Every structure is written in C-alpha cells, then in structure tokens.
Amino acid sequence: MRRFEPQSRQEAVQALFLYFLLYSVIGWAYEVFLEVVVYRWGYSDRGVLLGPYCPVYGVGALAFLLCFGWLLKKEGGVLLRWVVRPLALFVGCMAVATAIELVTSYILEALTGAWPWQTYVNYGINFQGRIALSPSVRFGLGGLLFLLVLQPLFEKLVGAMSPRLRTRAFRVLAALFALDCAVTAARTLL
C-alpha cells in the first residue's frame, strides 16, 4: 500500500476528515479504556456526542498534522531523525494539545455549563483544574504515537481506498457526524 498524497483540495478535505474521525474514535476508546481498566471507575460514555468518538482528539491530531507535518517530511541525519524531531514533536504536541484542552474547556463551559472531563484540581501542577502537567505529558507522548506510528498507517489505509470509495465514505460519515452534532446541540439547548 502507498501513502496517500492528495491531488486536489477535495481529496485533502476528505482525507483530513477521515483522519479526524479515526483519531476521534481512538480518543474515545482511550478514554473508556482509562476509565474501565486503569482507574476501574466502570464504563461511562466519554464523548459529548452520541457516537463513539471524542472530537477533541480528532481536532488535536489535525492540529498536530497541520502544525508539524512539515517536520515529519524534513530530511536530515541521525541527530534530526532520532533526537531533534522526536523531542520537537513531543514538546510541540504537548503545548498544542494542552492549549486545545484549555480552550475547549472554556467553550464547553460557556455552551453547556461544564466541561465533560474530570477536573485536574487534585493534580500537582494544574491551572484552574482545566489543564495539568501530567495529562500534558501524556498528550505529548500521544502526539508522538499519532504522528510517527498511526498517521503513516492511516495514510496507507486512505491511499488504498479508491477515489470513489473515499468520496462515498466521506459523504456518509460526514452526514452522520453532522446529524450527531445537530441532535446533540438540540438536546443540549432543550
């Protein structure tokens, strides 16, 4: 399988949406895994929407791609490949994801009265219980996993799809996601 290189704006939008959805589902699974297996709190739907996805993970992954995609393509020697690039990606992903989490908490609090994840008030280093150092470090590590391991696999997956299948998948999934957003918004406002 080849990596997917979009040839048009339409193909790029389709690919980015598919990546967004894949990362959102992975984020939801990660959140549920933490609750059920690691913290042993039992199952609860970790998403804001009805479907099994946490869009903030998709937004974060797209932000990583848009901010650091150039660094992934940069050619260089051993020092760049094994030290500078991973370190820059880790710190960059940590900062970007933490900023997204902070901004999202304010937006969701303004729209719904709360943000749907636990507060970080009991964490050693935190800001208003909205962000904390420990999750930020995990975001940096997760960003490395997304960019260096998962993204090449997803590019191959999207590249293996025919243009027709990719377009159909995009249309169906985008429509379902939009419907989910509309239903959730209506339920929240009523």
Coordinates of N, CA, C and O in Angstrom, one line a residue:
M1 N 0.8 -1.2 0.0 CA 0.0 0.0 0.0 C 0.9 1.2 0.0 O 1.9 1.3 0.6
R2 N 0.4 2.3 -0.6 CA 1.1 3.5 -0.7 C 0.5 4.5 0.3 O -0.6 4.4 0.6
R3 N 1.4 5.5 0.6 CA 0.9 6.6 1.5 C 0.0 7.5 0.6 O 0.3 7.6 -0.6
F4 N -1.0 8.1 1.2 CA -1.9 8.9 0.4 C -1.3 10.3 0.3 O -1.0 11.0 1.3
E5 N -1.2 10.8 -0.9 CA -0.8 12.2 -1.2 C -2.0 12.8 -2.0 O -2.2 12.5 -3.2
P6 N -2.8 13.7 -1.3 CA -3.9 14.3 -2.0 C -3.5 15.0 -3.3 O -2.5 15.8 -3.3
Q7 N -4.3 14.9 -4.3 CA -4.0 15.6 -5.6 C -4.9 16.8 -5.8 O -4.6 17.6 -6.7
S8 N -5.9 17.0 -4.9 CA -6.8 18.1 -5.1 C -7.2 18.6 -3.7 O -7.0 17.8 -2.7
R9 N -7.8 19.7 -3.6 CA -8.3 20.2 -2.3 C -9.4 19.3 -1.8 O -9.5 19.0 -0.6
Q10 N -10.3 18.8 -2.7 CA -11.3 17.9 -2.3 C -10.8 16.6 -1.7 O -11.3 16.2 -0.6
E11 N -9.8 16.0 -2.3 CA -9.1 14.8 -1.7 C -8.5 15.1 -0.4 O -8.6 14.3 0.5
A12 N -7.9 16.3 -0.2 CA -7.3 16.7 1.0 C -8.3 16.8 2.1 O -8.1 16.4 3.2
V13 N -9.5 17.5 1.8 CA -10.5 17.7 2.8 C -11.1 16.3 3.2 O -11.3 16.0 4.4
Q14 N -11.3 15.4 2.2 CA -11.8 14.1 2.5 C -10.9 13.3 3.4 O -11.3 12.7 4.4
A15 N -9.6 13.4 3.1 CA -8.6 12.6 3.9 C -8.5 13.2 5.3 O -8.5 12.5 6.3
L16 N -8.5 14.5 5.4 CA -8.4 15.1 6.8 C -9.6 14.8 7.6 O -9.5 14.5 8.8
F17 N -10.8 14.8 7.0 CA -12.0 14.4 7.7 C -11.9 12.9 8.2 O -12.3 12.6 9.3
L18 N -11.5 12.1 7.3 CA -11.3 10.6 7.7 C -10.3 10.5 8.8 O -10.5 9.7 9.8
Y19 N -9.2 11.2 8.7 CA -8.2 11.1 9.8 C -8.8 11.7 11.1 O -8.7 11.1 12.2
F20 N -9.6 12.8 11.0 CA -10.2 13.4 12.2 C -11.1 12.3 12.9 O -11.1 12.2 14.1
L21 N -11.9 11.6 12.1 CA -12.9 10.7 12.6 C -12.1 9.5 13.2 O -12.5 9.0 14.3
L22 N -11.1 9.0 12.6 CA -10.3 7.9 13.1 C -9.7 8.2 14.4 O -9.8 7.5 15.4
Y23 N -9.1 9.4 14.5 CA -8.5 9.8 15.8 C -9.5 10.1 16.9 O -9.3 9.8 18.0
S24 N -10.7 10.6 16.5 CA -11.8 10.8 17.4 C -12.2 9.5 18.1 O -12.5 9.4 19.3
V25 N -12.4 8.5 17.2 CA -12.8 7.1 17.7 C -11.7 6.6 18.6 O -12.0 6.0 19.7
I26 N -10.4 6.7 18.2 CA -9.3 6.2 19.1 C -9.3 7.0 20.4 O -9.1 6.4 21.4
G27 N -9.5 8.3 20.4 CA -9.6 9.0 21.6 C -10.7 8.6 22.5 O -10.5 8.5 23.8
W28 N -11.9 8.3 22.0 CA -13.0 7.8 22.8 C -12.6 6.4 23.4 O -12.8 6.2 24.6
A29 N -12.0 5.5 22.6 CA -11.6 4.2 23.1 C -10.5 4.4 24.2 O -10.6 3.7 25.2
Y30 N -9.6 5.3 24.0 CA -8.6 5.6 25.0 C -9.2 6.0 26.3 O -8.9 5.5 27.4
E31 N -10.2 7.0 26.2 CA -10.8 7.5 27.4 C -11.6 6.4 28.2 O -11.5 6.2 29.4
V32 N -12.3 5.5 27.4 CA -13.1 4.4 28.0 C -12.1 3.4 28.6 O -12.3 2.9 29.7
F33 N -11.0 3.1 28.0 CA -10.0 2.2 28.5 C -9.5 2.7 29.8 O -9.4 2.0 30.8
L34 N -9.2 4.0 29.9 CA -8.7 4.6 31.2 C -9.7 4.4 32.3 O -9.3 4.0 33.4
E35 N -10.9 4.7 32.0 CA -12.0 4.6 33.0 C -12.2 3.2 33.5 O -12.3 2.9 34.7
V36 N -12.3 2.3 32.5 CA -12.7 0.9 32.9 C -11.5 0.1 33.4 O -11.6 -0.6 34.4
V37 N -10.3 0.2 32.7 CA -9.2 -0.7 33.0 C -8.2 -0.1 34.0 O -7.8 -0.7 35.0
V38 N -7.8 1.2 33.7 CA -6.8 1.8 34.6 C -7.4 2.3 35.9 O -6.9 1.9 36.9
Y39 N -8.4 3.1 35.8 CA -9.0 3.7 37.0 C -10.0 2.8 37.7 O -10.4 3.1 38.9
R40 N -10.6 1.9 37.0 CA -11.6 1.0 37.5 C -12.8 1.7 38.0 O -13.4 1.3 39.0
W41 N -13.2 2.8 37.3 CA -14.4 3.5 37.6 C -15.7 2.9 37.0 O -16.8 3.3 37.4
G42 N -15.5 2.0 36.1 CA -16.7 1.5 35.4 C -16.9 2.3 34.1 O -16.3 3.3 33.9
Y43 N -17.8 1.7 33.2 CA -18.0 2.4 31.9 C -18.9 3.6 32.0 O -19.9 3.5 32.7
S44 N -18.5 4.6 31.3 CA -19.4 5.7 31.0 C -19.0 6.2 29.7 O -17.8 6.2 29.3
D45 N -20.0 6.7 28.9 CA -19.7 7.2 27.6 C -18.9 8.5 27.8 O -19.3 9.5 28.3
R46 N -17.7 8.5 27.2 CA -16.8 9.6 27.4 C -16.9 10.7 26.4 O -16.3 11.8 26.5
G47 N -17.8 10.5 25.5 CA -18.0 11.5 24.4 C -19.1 12.5 24.8 O -19.9 12.3 25.6
V48 N -19.0 13.7 24.1 CA -20.1 14.7 24.3 C -21.2 14.4 23.3 O -22.3 14.6 23.6
L49 N -20.8 13.8 22.2 CA -21.8 13.5 21.1 C -22.3 12.1 21.4 O -21.9 11.3 22.2
L50 N -23.3 11.6 20.5 CA -23.9 10.3 20.7 C -23.0 9.2 20.2 O -23.0 8.1 20.8
G51 N -22.2 9.4 19.2 CA -21.4 8.4 18.6 C -20.2 8.1 19.5 O -19.8 8.8 20.4
P52 N -19.5 7.0 19.2 CA -18.3 6.6 20.0 C -17.1 7.4 19.5 O -16.1 6.8 18.9
Y53 N -17.1 8.6 19.8 CA -15.9 9.5 19.4 C -15.8 10.7 20.3 O -16.8 11.1 20.8
C54 N -14.6 11.1 20.5 CA -14.3 12.4 21.2 C -13.6 13.3 20.2 O -12.4 13.2 20.0
P55 N -14.4 14.2 19.7 CA -13.8 15.1 18.6 C -12.6 15.9 19.0 O -11.8 16.3 18.2
V56 N -12.4 16.1 20.3 CA -11.3 16.9 20.7 C -10.0 16.2 20.3 O -9.0 16.8 20.0
Y57 N -10.0 14.8 20.3 CA -8.8 14.1 19.9 C -8.6 14.2 18.4 O -7.5 14.3 17.9
G58 N -9.7 14.3 17.6 CA -9.6 14.5 16.2 C -9.0 15.9 15.9 O -8.2 16.1 15.0
V59 N -9.5 16.9 16.6 CA -9.0 18.2 16.4 C -7.6 18.3 16.8 O -6.8 18.9 16.1
G60 N -7.2 17.7 17.9 CA -5.8 17.7 18.3 C -4.9 17.0 17.3 O -3.8 17.5 16.9
A61 N -5.3 15.9 16.7 CA -4.5 15.2 15.7 C -4.4 16.0 14.5 O -3.3 16.1 13.9
L62 N -5.4 16.7 14.0 CA -5.4 17.5 12.9 C -4.5 18.7 13.1 O -3.7 19.1 12.3
A63 N -4.6 19.3 14.3 CA -3.7 20.4 14.7 C -2.2 19.9 14.7 O -1.3 20.6 14.2
F64 N -1.9 18.7 15.1 CA -0.6 18.2 15.1 C -0.1 18.1 13.6 O 1.0 18.5 13.3
L65 N -1.0 17.5 12.8 CA -0.6 17.4 11.3 C -0.4 18.7 10.7 O 0.6 18.9 9.9
L66 N -1.3 19.7 11.0 CA -1.1 21.0 10.3 C 0.1 21.8 10.9 O 0.8 22.5 10.2
C67 N 0.4 21.6 12.2 CA 1.5 22.3 12.8 C 2.8 21.7 12.5 O 3.9 22.4 12.3
F68 N 2.9 20.3 12.5 CA 4.1 19.6 12.4 C 4.4 18.7 11.2 O 5.3 18.0 11.2
G69 N 3.4 18.7 10.3 CA 3.6 17.9 9.1 C 4.8 18.2 8.4 O 5.5 17.3 7.8
W70 N 5.2 19.4 8.3 CA 6.5 19.8 7.6 C 7.7 19.2 8.3 O 8.6 18.8 7.6
L71 N 7.6 19.0 9.6 CA 8.8 18.4 10.3 C 8.9 16.9 10.1 O 10.0 16.4 10.0
L72 N 7.7 16.3 9.8 CA 7.7 14.9 9.5 C 8.4 14.6 8.2 O 9.0 13.6 7.9
K73 N 8.2 15.6 7.2 CA 8.8 15.4 5.9 C 10.2 15.9 5.7 O 10.8 15.6 4.7
K74 N 10.7 16.6 6.7 CA 12.1 17.2 6.7 C 13.1 16.1 6.7 O 13.1 15.2 7.5
E75 N 14.0 16.1 5.7 CA 15.1 15.2 5.6 C 16.2 15.6 6.5 O 16.4 16.8 6.7
G76 N 17.0 14.7 7.0 CA 18.1 15.1 7.8 C 18.8 13.8 8.3 O 18.5 12.7 7.9
G77 N 19.8 14.0 9.0 CA 20.7 13.0 9.5 C 20.1 12.3 10.7 O 19.0 12.5 11.1
V78 N 21.0 11.5 11.3 CA 20.6 10.7 12.5 C 20.2 11.6 13.7 O 19.2 11.3 14.3
L79 N 20.9 12.7 13.9 CA 20.5 13.6 15.0 C 19.1 14.1 14.8 O 18.3 14.1 15.8
L80 N 18.7 14.6 13.6 CA 17.4 15.1 13.4 C 16.4 14.0 13.6 O 15.4 14.1 14.2
R81 N 16.6 12.8 13.0 CA 15.7 11.7 13.0 C 15.4 11.1 14.3 O 14.3 10.8 14.7
W82 N 16.4 11.0 15.2 CA 16.3 10.2 16.4 C 16.3 11.1 17.7 O 16.0 10.6 18.7
V83 N 16.7 12.4 17.5 CA 16.7 13.2 18.7 C 15.9 14.5 18.5 O 14.9 14.7 19.3
V84 N 16.3 15.3 17.6 CA 15.6 16.6 17.4 C 14.2 16.5 17.0 O 13.3 17.1 17.7
R85 N 13.8 15.7 16.0 CA 12.5 15.6 15.6 C 11.6 15.0 16.7 O 10.5 15.6 17.0
P86 N 11.9 13.9 17.3 CA 11.0 13.4 18.4 C 10.9 14.4 19.6 O 9.8 14.6 20.1
L87 N 11.9 15.0 19.9 CA 11.9 16.0 21.0 C 11.0 17.2 20.7 O 10.1 17.6 21.4
A88 N 11.2 17.7 19.5 CA 10.4 18.9 19.0 C 8.9 18.5 18.9 O 8.0 19.2 19.2
L89 N 8.7 17.3 18.4 CA 7.3 16.8 18.2 C 6.6 16.6 19.6 O 5.5 17.0 19.8
F90 N 7.4 16.0 20.5 CA 6.8 15.8 21.9 C 6.5 17.2 22.5 O 5.3 17.3 23.0
V91 N 7.4 18.1 22.5 CA 7.1 19.4 23.2 C 6.0 20.2 22.4 O 5.1 20.7 23.0
G92 N 6.1 20.1 21.1 CA 5.0 20.8 20.3 C 3.7 20.2 20.5 O 2.7 20.9 20.7
C93 N 3.6 18.9 20.5 CA 2.3 18.2 20.7 C 1.7 18.5 22.1 O 0.5 18.7 22.3
M94 N 2.6 18.5 23.0 CA 2.3 18.7 24.4 C 1.6 20.1 24.5 O 0.6 20.3 25.1
A95 N 2.3 21.1 23.9 CA 1.8 22.5 24.0 C 0.5 22.7 23.2 O -0.5 23.3 23.7
V96 N 0.4 22.2 22.0 CA -0.8 22.3 21.2 C -2.0 21.6 21.8 O -3.1 22.2 21.9
A97 N -1.8 20.4 22.3 CA -2.9 19.7 22.9 C -3.4 20.3 24.2 O -4.6 20.4 24.4
T98 N -2.5 20.8 25.0 CA -2.8 21.5 26.2 C -3.6 22.8 25.9 O -4.6 23.0 26.6
A99 N -3.2 23.5 24.9 CA -3.9 24.7 24.5 C -5.3 24.4 24.0 O -6.3 25.1 24.4
I100 N -5.4 23.3 23.3 CA -6.7 22.9 22.8 C -7.6 22.5 23.9 O -8.8 22.8 24.0
E101 N -7.1 21.7 24.9 CA -7.9 21.3 26.0 C -8.4 22.5 26.8 O -9.5 22.6 27.3
L102 N -7.5 23.5 27.0 CA -7.9 24.7 27.8 C -9.0 25.5 27.1 O -10.0 25.8 27.7
V103 N -8.8 25.7 25.8 CA -9.8 26.5 25.1 C -11.1 25.7 25.0 O -12.2 26.3 25.2
T104 N -11.0 24.4 24.8 CA -12.2 23.6 24.7 C -13.0 23.6 26.0 O -14.2 23.7 26.0
S105 N -12.3 23.6 27.1 CA -13.0 23.7 28.4 C -13.7 24.9 28.6 O -14.9 24.9 29.1
Y106 N -13.2 26.1 28.2 CA -13.9 27.3 28.2 C -15.1 27.4 27.3 O -16.2 27.8 27.7
I107 N -14.9 26.9 26.1 CA -16.0 26.9 25.1 C -17.2 26.0 25.6 O -18.3 26.4 25.6
L108 N -16.9 24.8 26.1 CA -17.9 23.9 26.6 C -18.6 24.4 27.8 O -19.8 24.2 28.0
E109 N -17.8 25.0 28.7 CA -18.4 25.6 29.9 C -19.4 26.7 29.5 O -20.4 26.8 30.1
A110 N -19.0 27.5 28.5 CA -19.9 28.6 28.1 C -21.2 28.0 27.4 O -22.2 28.6 27.6
L111 N -21.0 26.9 26.7 CA -22.2 26.4 26.0 C -23.1 25.5 26.8 O -24.3 25.5 26.7
T112 N -22.4 24.7 27.7 CA -23.2 23.7 28.5 C -23.2 23.9 30.0 O -23.8 23.1 30.7
G113 N -22.3 24.8 30.5 CA -22.3 25.0 31.9 C -21.1 24.2 32.6 O -20.9 24.3 33.8
A114 N -20.5 23.3 31.8 CA -19.4 22.4 32.4 C -18.6 21.9 31.2 O -19.0 22.0 30.1
W115 N -17.4 21.4 31.6 CA -16.7 20.6 30.6 C -16.8 19.1 30.9 O -16.8 18.8 32.1
P116 N -16.8 18.2 29.9 CA -17.2 16.8 30.2 C -16.1 15.9 30.7 O -16.3 14.8 30.8
W117 N -14.9 16.4 31.0 CA -13.9 15.6 31.5 C -13.6 16.0 33.0 O -14.0 17.0 33.4
Q118 N -12.9 15.1 33.6 CA -12.6 15.3 35.0 C -11.8 16.6 35.2 O -11.1 17.0 34.3
T119 N -11.9 17.2 36.4 CA -11.1 18.4 36.6 C -9.7 17.9 37.1 O -9.6 16.7 37.6
Y120 N -8.8 18.7 37.0 CA -7.4 18.3 37.4 C -7.0 19.0 38.7 O -5.8 19.2 39.0
V121 N -8.0 19.4 39.5 CA -7.7 20.1 40.8 C -6.8 19.3 41.7 O -6.0 19.9 42.5
N122 N -6.9 18.0 41.6 CA -6.1 17.1 42.5 C -4.7 16.8 42.0 O -3.9 16.1 42.6
Y123 N -4.4 17.3 40.8 CA -3.1 17.1 40.2 C -2.1 18.1 40.7 O -2.5 19.3 41.0
G124 N -0.8 17.7 40.9 CA 0.2 18.6 41.5 C 0.3 19.9 40.8 O 0.3 21.0 41.4
I125 N 0.5 19.9 39.5 CA 0.6 21.2 38.8 C -0.5 21.3 37.8 O -0.6 20.6 36.8
N126 N -1.4 22.3 38.1 CA -2.6 22.5 37.3 C -3.0 23.9 37.2 O -2.5 24.7 37.9
F127 N -3.8 24.3 36.2 CA -4.3 25.6 36.0 C -5.8 25.6 36.1 O -6.4 25.0 35.2
Q128 N -6.4 26.1 37.1 CA -7.8 26.2 37.3 C -8.5 24.8 37.2 O -9.7 24.7 36.9
G129 N -7.8 23.7 37.4 CA -8.3 22.4 37.3 C -8.7 22.0 35.8 O -9.2 20.9 35.6
R130 N -8.4 22.9 34.9 CA -8.7 22.6 33.5 C -7.6 21.9 32.7 O -7.9 21.1 31.8
I131 N -6.4 22.2 33.1 CA -5.2 21.5 32.4 C -4.2 21.2 33.6 O -4.2 21.8 34.6
A132 N -3.3 20.2 33.3 CA -2.3 19.9 34.3 C -1.1 19.3 33.6 O -1.2 18.9 32.4
L133 N 0.0 19.3 34.2 CA 1.3 18.8 33.6 C 1.2 17.3 33.3 O 1.6 17.0 32.2
S134 N 0.7 16.5 34.1 CA 0.7 15.0 33.9 C -0.1 14.7 32.6 O 0.4 14.0 31.7
P135 N -1.3 15.2 32.4 CA -2.0 14.9 31.1 C -1.3 15.5 29.9 O -1.3 15.0 28.8
S136 N -0.7 16.7 30.2 CA 0.0 17.3 29.1 C 1.2 16.5 28.6 O 1.4 16.4 27.4
V137 N 1.9 15.8 29.5 CA 3.0 14.9 29.1 C 2.4 13.7 28.3 O 2.9 13.3 27.3
R138 N 1.2 13.2 28.8 CA 0.6 12.1 28.0 C 0.2 12.6 26.6 O 0.2 11.8 25.7
F139 N -0.3 13.8 26.5 CA -0.7 14.4 25.2 C 0.6 14.4 24.3 O 0.5 14.1 23.1
G140 N 1.7 14.8 24.9 CA 2.9 14.8 24.1 C 3.3 13.5 23.6 O 3.7 13.3 22.4
L141 N 3.2 12.5 24.5 CA 3.5 11.1 24.1 C 2.5 10.6 23.1 O 2.8 9.9 22.1
G142 N 1.2 10.9 23.3 CA 0.2 10.5 22.3 C 0.4 11.1 21.0 O 0.2 10.5 20.0
G143 N 0.8 12.4 21.0 CA 1.1 13.0 19.7 C 2.2 12.3 18.9 O 2.2 12.2 17.7
L144 N 3.3 11.9 19.7 CA 4.3 11.1 19.0 C 3.7 9.8 18.4 O 4.1 9.5 17.3
L145 N 2.9 9.1 19.2 CA 2.3 7.9 18.7 C 1.4 8.2 17.4 O 1.5 7.5 16.4
F146 N 0.6 9.3 17.5 CA -0.2 9.7 16.3 C 0.6 9.9 15.1 O 0.4 9.4 14.0
L147 N 1.6 10.8 15.3 CA 2.4 11.3 14.1 C 3.4 10.3 13.5 O 3.5 10.2 12.3
L148 N 4.0 9.5 14.4 CA 5.1 8.6 14.0 C 4.6 7.2 13.7 O 5.3 6.5 12.9
V149 N 3.5 6.8 14.3 CA 3.1 5.4 14.1 C 1.7 5.3 13.4 O 1.6 4.7 12.3
L150 N 0.7 6.0 13.9 CA -0.6 5.9 13.4 C -0.8 6.6 12.1 O -1.4 6.1 11.1
Q151 N -0.3 7.8 12.0 CA -0.6 8.6 10.7 C 0.0 7.9 9.5 O -0.7 7.9 8.5
P152 N 1.2 7.4 9.5 CA 1.6 6.6 8.3 C 0.7 5.5 7.9 O 0.4 5.2 6.8
L153 N 0.2 4.8 9.0 CA -0.8 3.7 8.7 C -2.1 4.2 8.1 O -2.6 3.6 7.2
F154 N -2.6 5.3 8.7 CA -3.8 5.9 8.2 C -3.7 6.4 6.7 O -4.6 6.3 5.9
E155 N -2.5 7.0 6.4 CA -2.3 7.4 5.1 C -2.3 6.2 4.1 O -2.8 6.4 3.0
K156 N -1.7 5.1 4.5 CA -1.7 3.9 3.7 C -3.2 3.4 3.5 O -3.6 3.0 2.4
L157 N -3.9 3.4 4.6 CA -5.3 3.0 4.6 C -6.1 3.9 3.6 O -6.9 3.3 2.7
V158 N -6.0 5.2 3.7 CA -6.8 6.1 2.9 C -6.3 6.0 1.4 O -7.0 6.0 0.5
G159 N -5.0 5.7 1.3 CA -4.4 5.6 -0.1 C -4.9 4.3 -0.8 O -4.9 4.2 -2.0
A160 N -5.2 3.3 0.0 CA -5.7 2.0 -0.5 C -7.1 2.1 -1.0 O -7.6 1.3 -1.8
M161 N -7.8 3.1 -0.6 CA -9.2 3.3 -1.0 C -9.3 3.9 -2.4 O -8.5 4.8 -2.7
S162 N -10.2 3.4 -3.2 CA -10.4 4.0 -4.5 C -11.0 5.4 -4.3 O -11.6 5.7 -3.2
P163 N -10.8 6.4 -5.2 CA -11.4 7.7 -5.1 C -12.9 7.7 -4.8 O -13.4 8.4 -4.1
R164 N -13.5 6.8 -5.5 CA -15.0 6.6 -5.4 C -15.4 6.2 -4.0 O -16.3 6.7 -3.4
L165 N -14.7 5.2 -3.5 CA -15.0 4.7 -2.1 C -14.7 5.8 -1.1 O -15.4 6.0 -0.1
R166 N -13.5 6.4 -1.2 CA -13.2 7.5 -0.3 C -14.2 8.6 -0.3 O -14.6 9.1 0.8
T167 N -14.7 9.0 -1.5 CA -15.8 10.0 -1.5 C -17.0 9.6 -0.9 O -17.7 10.3 -0.1
R168 N -17.4 8.3 -1.1 CA -18.7 7.8 -0.5 C -18.5 7.7 1.0 O -19.4 8.1 1.8
A169 N -17.4 7.2 1.5 CA -17.2 7.1 2.9 C -17.2 8.5 3.5 O -17.8 8.7 4.6
F170 N -16.6 9.4 2.9 CA -16.6 10.8 3.4 C -18.0 11.4 3.5 O -18.4 11.9 4.5
R171 N -18.8 11.2 2.5 CA -20.1 11.8 2.4 C -21.0 11.1 3.5 O -21.7 11.8 4.2
V172 N -21.0 9.8 3.6 CA -21.8 9.1 4.6 C -21.4 9.5 6.0 O -22.2 9.8 6.9
L173 N -20.1 9.4 6.3 CA -19.6 9.7 7.7 C -19.7 11.2 8.0 O -20.1 11.5 9.2
A174 N -19.5 12.1 7.1 CA -19.7 13.5 7.4 C -21.2 13.8 7.7 O -21.5 14.6 8.6
A175 N -22.1 13.2 6.9 CA -23.5 13.4 7.1 C -23.9 12.8 8.5 O -24.7 13.5 9.3
L176 N -23.5 11.6 8.9 CA -23.8 11.1 10.2 C -23.2 11.9 11.3 O -23.8 12.2 12.3
F177 N -22.0 12.4 11.1 CA -21.4 13.3 12.1 C -22.1 14.6 12.3 O -22.4 15.0 13.4
A178 N -22.5 15.2 11.2 CA -23.3 16.4 11.2 C -24.6 16.2 11.9 O -25.1 17.0 12.7
L179 N -25.3 15.1 11.6 CA -26.5 14.8 12.2 C -26.3 14.6 13.7 O -27.1 15.1 14.5
D180 N -25.3 13.9 14.1 CA -25.0 13.7 15.6 C -24.8 15.1 16.2 O -25.3 15.3 17.3
C181 N -24.0 16.0 15.6 CA -23.8 17.3 16.2 C -25.1 18.1 16.3 O -25.4 18.7 17.3
A182 N -26.0 18.0 15.3 CA -27.3 18.7 15.3 C -28.2 18.1 16.4 O -28.8 18.9 17.2
V183 N -28.3 16.8 16.5 CA -29.1 16.2 17.6 C -28.6 16.5 19.0 O -29.3 16.9 19.9
T184 N -27.3 16.5 19.1 CA -26.7 16.8 20.4 C -26.9 18.2 20.8 O -27.2 18.5 21.9
A185 N -26.7 19.1 19.8 CA -27.0 20.5 20.1 C -28.4 20.8 20.5 O -28.7 21.5 21.4
A186 N -29.3 20.1 19.7 CA -30.8 20.3 20.0 C -31.1 19.8 21.4 O -31.8 20.4 22.2
R187 N -30.5 18.6 21.8 CA -30.8 18.1 23.1 C -30.2 19.0 24.2 O -30.8 19.1 25.3
T188 N -29.1 19.6 23.9 CA -28.4 20.4 24.9 C -29.2 21.7 25.1 O -29.3 22.2 26.3
L189 N -29.8 22.2 24.1 CA -30.5 23.5 24.1 C -31.9 23.4 24.7 O -32.5 24.3 25.2
L190 N -32.5 22.2 24.6 CA -33.8 22.0 25.1 C -33.9 21.6 26.5 O -33.1 21.1 27.2

